[in-house]
Amino acid sequence: MATPRDRASLAEQVEALLAVDGPLPIVAAGEPVLRRDTERFDGQLDAPLLARFVEALRVTMHAAPGVGLAAPQVGVALRIAVIEDPAPVPEEVRLVRGRVPQPFRVLVNPSYEPVGSDRAAFFEGCLSVPGWQAVVARSAKVRLTGQDEHGRALDEVFTGWPARIVQHETDHLDGTLYLDRAELRSLSSNEAMAQRWTQPTPEEAARALGFPLA
Ligand code: ZN
């Protein structure tokens, strides 16, 4: 899984993954594929195979459940990710975190740049780091460029929670995990999150755990 692959073997790897129906296995932190650069997508998978791979990513993201999934998280070192967030959260959380619904999207060869200097710090988690969440300060607004699954150019500004999701997923394609950017003193188990840190902002957690908030 950690050796360079030619075009044929990448397609073969994806074919093998898709041979089993249902959600794909998600790899966890410690797997080198999560730390390597990914190959830009330029047709390594033909159109039908790409469509099947994207559908498998979607099924896997839904089953997890999660709001984004990058190809390296299923062991495939290609610059492709999917996002979708129905945002089933209380109104107060929606307002404070900007967690508006994000329709399903495929990001091919995405990259982002900050728009303005505003930052937003909230707890987030990752399907490849199961059981934990931590506070990450991220750009509140980003411009995302790349393509969609049909090769059409993508150039769009994201704000609120969708901005956080596209940064998190694009970072995966550069071998970066959210923990690399997190306030490590905020690291909280899912149990602690459910019992203590359900407030819309991490201010109380910052005071109690001793980490700075931008
Ligand atoms: Zn992740």
Tab-separated table of C-alpha atoms in Angstrom, residues 15-110:
chain	number	residue	atom	x	y	z
A	15	GLU	CA	-11.263	-2.504	-8.400
A	16	ALA	CA	-10.147	-4.836	-5.616
A	17	LEU	CA	-11.589	-2.525	-2.948
A	18	LEU	CA	-14.912	-2.378	-4.778
A	19	ALA	CA	-15.121	-6.154	-5.162
A	20	VAL	CA	-16.795	-6.249	-1.745
A	21	ASP	CA	-20.214	-4.636	-1.436
A	22	GLY	CA	-21.056	-2.142	1.294
A	23	PRO	CA	-18.966	0.404	3.154
A	24	LEU	CA	-15.200	0.310	2.632
A	25	PRO	CA	-12.874	-0.250	5.595
A	26	ILE	CA	-11.564	3.068	6.949
A	27	VAL	CA	-7.872	3.124	7.831
A	28	ALA	CA	-6.784	4.652	11.144
A	29	ALA	CA	-3.920	6.951	12.114
A	30	GLY	CA	-0.659	5.051	11.976
A	31	GLU	CA	-1.241	3.863	8.393
A	32	PRO	CA	1.407	5.505	6.197
A	33	VAL	CA	-1.139	6.184	3.427
A	34	LEU	CA	-2.643	8.893	5.684
A	35	ARG	CA	0.718	10.662	5.836
A	36	ARG	CA	1.772	10.574	2.180
A	37	ASP	CA	1.124	13.019	-0.586
A	38	THR	CA	-1.611	11.913	-2.931
A	39	GLU	CA	-1.437	11.745	-6.728
A	40	ARG	CA	-3.368	14.392	-8.604
A	41	PHE	CA	-6.296	12.709	-10.334
A	42	ASP	CA	-5.843	12.794	-14.097
A	43	GLY	CA	-7.738	9.797	-15.354
A	44	GLN	CA	-6.017	6.984	-13.419
A	45	LEU	CA	-9.556	5.581	-12.996
A	46	ASP	CA	-11.777	5.559	-16.089
A	47	ALA	CA	-15.161	7.283	-15.828
A	48	PRO	CA	-17.202	4.214	-14.778
A	49	LEU	CA	-14.623	3.177	-12.175
A	50	LEU	CA	-14.379	6.728	-10.829
A	51	ALA	CA	-18.181	6.843	-10.507
A	52	ARG	CA	-18.206	3.531	-8.614
A	53	PHE	CA	-15.370	4.695	-6.353
A	54	VAL	CA	-17.138	7.985	-5.564
A	55	GLU	CA	-20.342	6.088	-4.762
A	56	ALA	CA	-18.393	3.773	-2.438
A	57	LEU	CA	-16.880	6.796	-0.671
A	58	ARG	CA	-20.386	8.218	-0.235
A	59	VAL	CA	-21.777	4.966	1.161
A	60	THR	CA	-18.794	4.668	3.513
A	61	MET	CA	-19.155	8.284	4.710
A	62	HIS	CA	-22.864	7.773	5.397
A	63	ALA	CA	-22.318	4.477	7.206
A	64	ALA	CA	-19.562	5.833	9.466
A	65	PRO	CA	-21.342	8.313	9.856
A	66	GLY	CA	-19.255	11.309	8.869
A	67	VAL	CA	-19.504	14.599	6.968
A	68	GLY	CA	-16.478	14.053	4.757
A	69	LEU	CA	-14.171	11.286	3.572
A	70	ALA	CA	-10.906	11.472	1.649
A	71	ALA	CA	-9.569	8.704	-0.602
A	72	PRO	CA	-6.480	8.046	1.578
A	73	GLN	CA	-8.866	7.144	4.415
A	74	VAL	CA	-9.792	4.041	2.430
A	75	GLY	CA	-6.148	3.461	1.516
A	76	VAL	CA	-6.186	5.098	-1.927
A	77	ALA	CA	-3.524	7.777	-2.480
A	78	LEU	CA	-5.535	9.847	-4.957
A	79	ARG	CA	-6.510	13.514	-4.644
A	80	ILE	CA	-10.255	12.885	-4.272
A	81	ALA	CA	-12.652	13.521	-1.367
A	82	VAL	CA	-16.399	13.653	-0.761
A	83	ILE	CA	-18.364	15.875	1.616
A	84	GLU	CA	-21.984	16.007	2.762
A	85	ASP	CA	-23.520	17.329	5.961
A	86	PRO	CA	-27.238	17.238	6.704
A	87	ALA	CA	-26.345	19.267	9.839
A	88	PRO	CA	-28.856	17.795	12.296
A	89	VAL	CA	-27.963	20.228	15.092
A	90	PRO	CA	-29.927	22.558	17.394
A	91	GLU	CA	-30.560	26.097	16.156
A	92	GLU	CA	-28.169	27.586	18.741
A	93	VAL	CA	-25.318	25.389	17.480
A	94	ARG	CA	-26.201	26.122	13.869
A	95	LEU	CA	-25.947	29.862	14.480
A	96	VAL	CA	-22.722	29.836	16.511
A	97	ARG	CA	-20.818	27.304	14.398
A	98	GLY	CA	-22.323	28.198	11.048
A	99	ARG	CA	-23.287	24.558	10.668
A	100	VAL	CA	-25.596	24.850	7.699
A	101	PRO	CA	-26.483	21.839	5.565
A	102	GLN	CA	-23.886	20.998	2.913
A	103	PRO	CA	-25.162	19.000	-0.059
A	104	PHE	CA	-23.146	16.050	-1.367
A	105	ARG	CA	-20.097	17.157	-3.333
A	106	VAL	CA	-17.109	15.456	-4.895
A	107	LEU	CA	-13.800	17.323	-4.611
A	108	VAL	CA	-11.212	16.345	-7.224
A	109	ASN	CA	-7.736	17.874	-6.940
A	110	PRO	CA	-8.966	20.440	-4.409
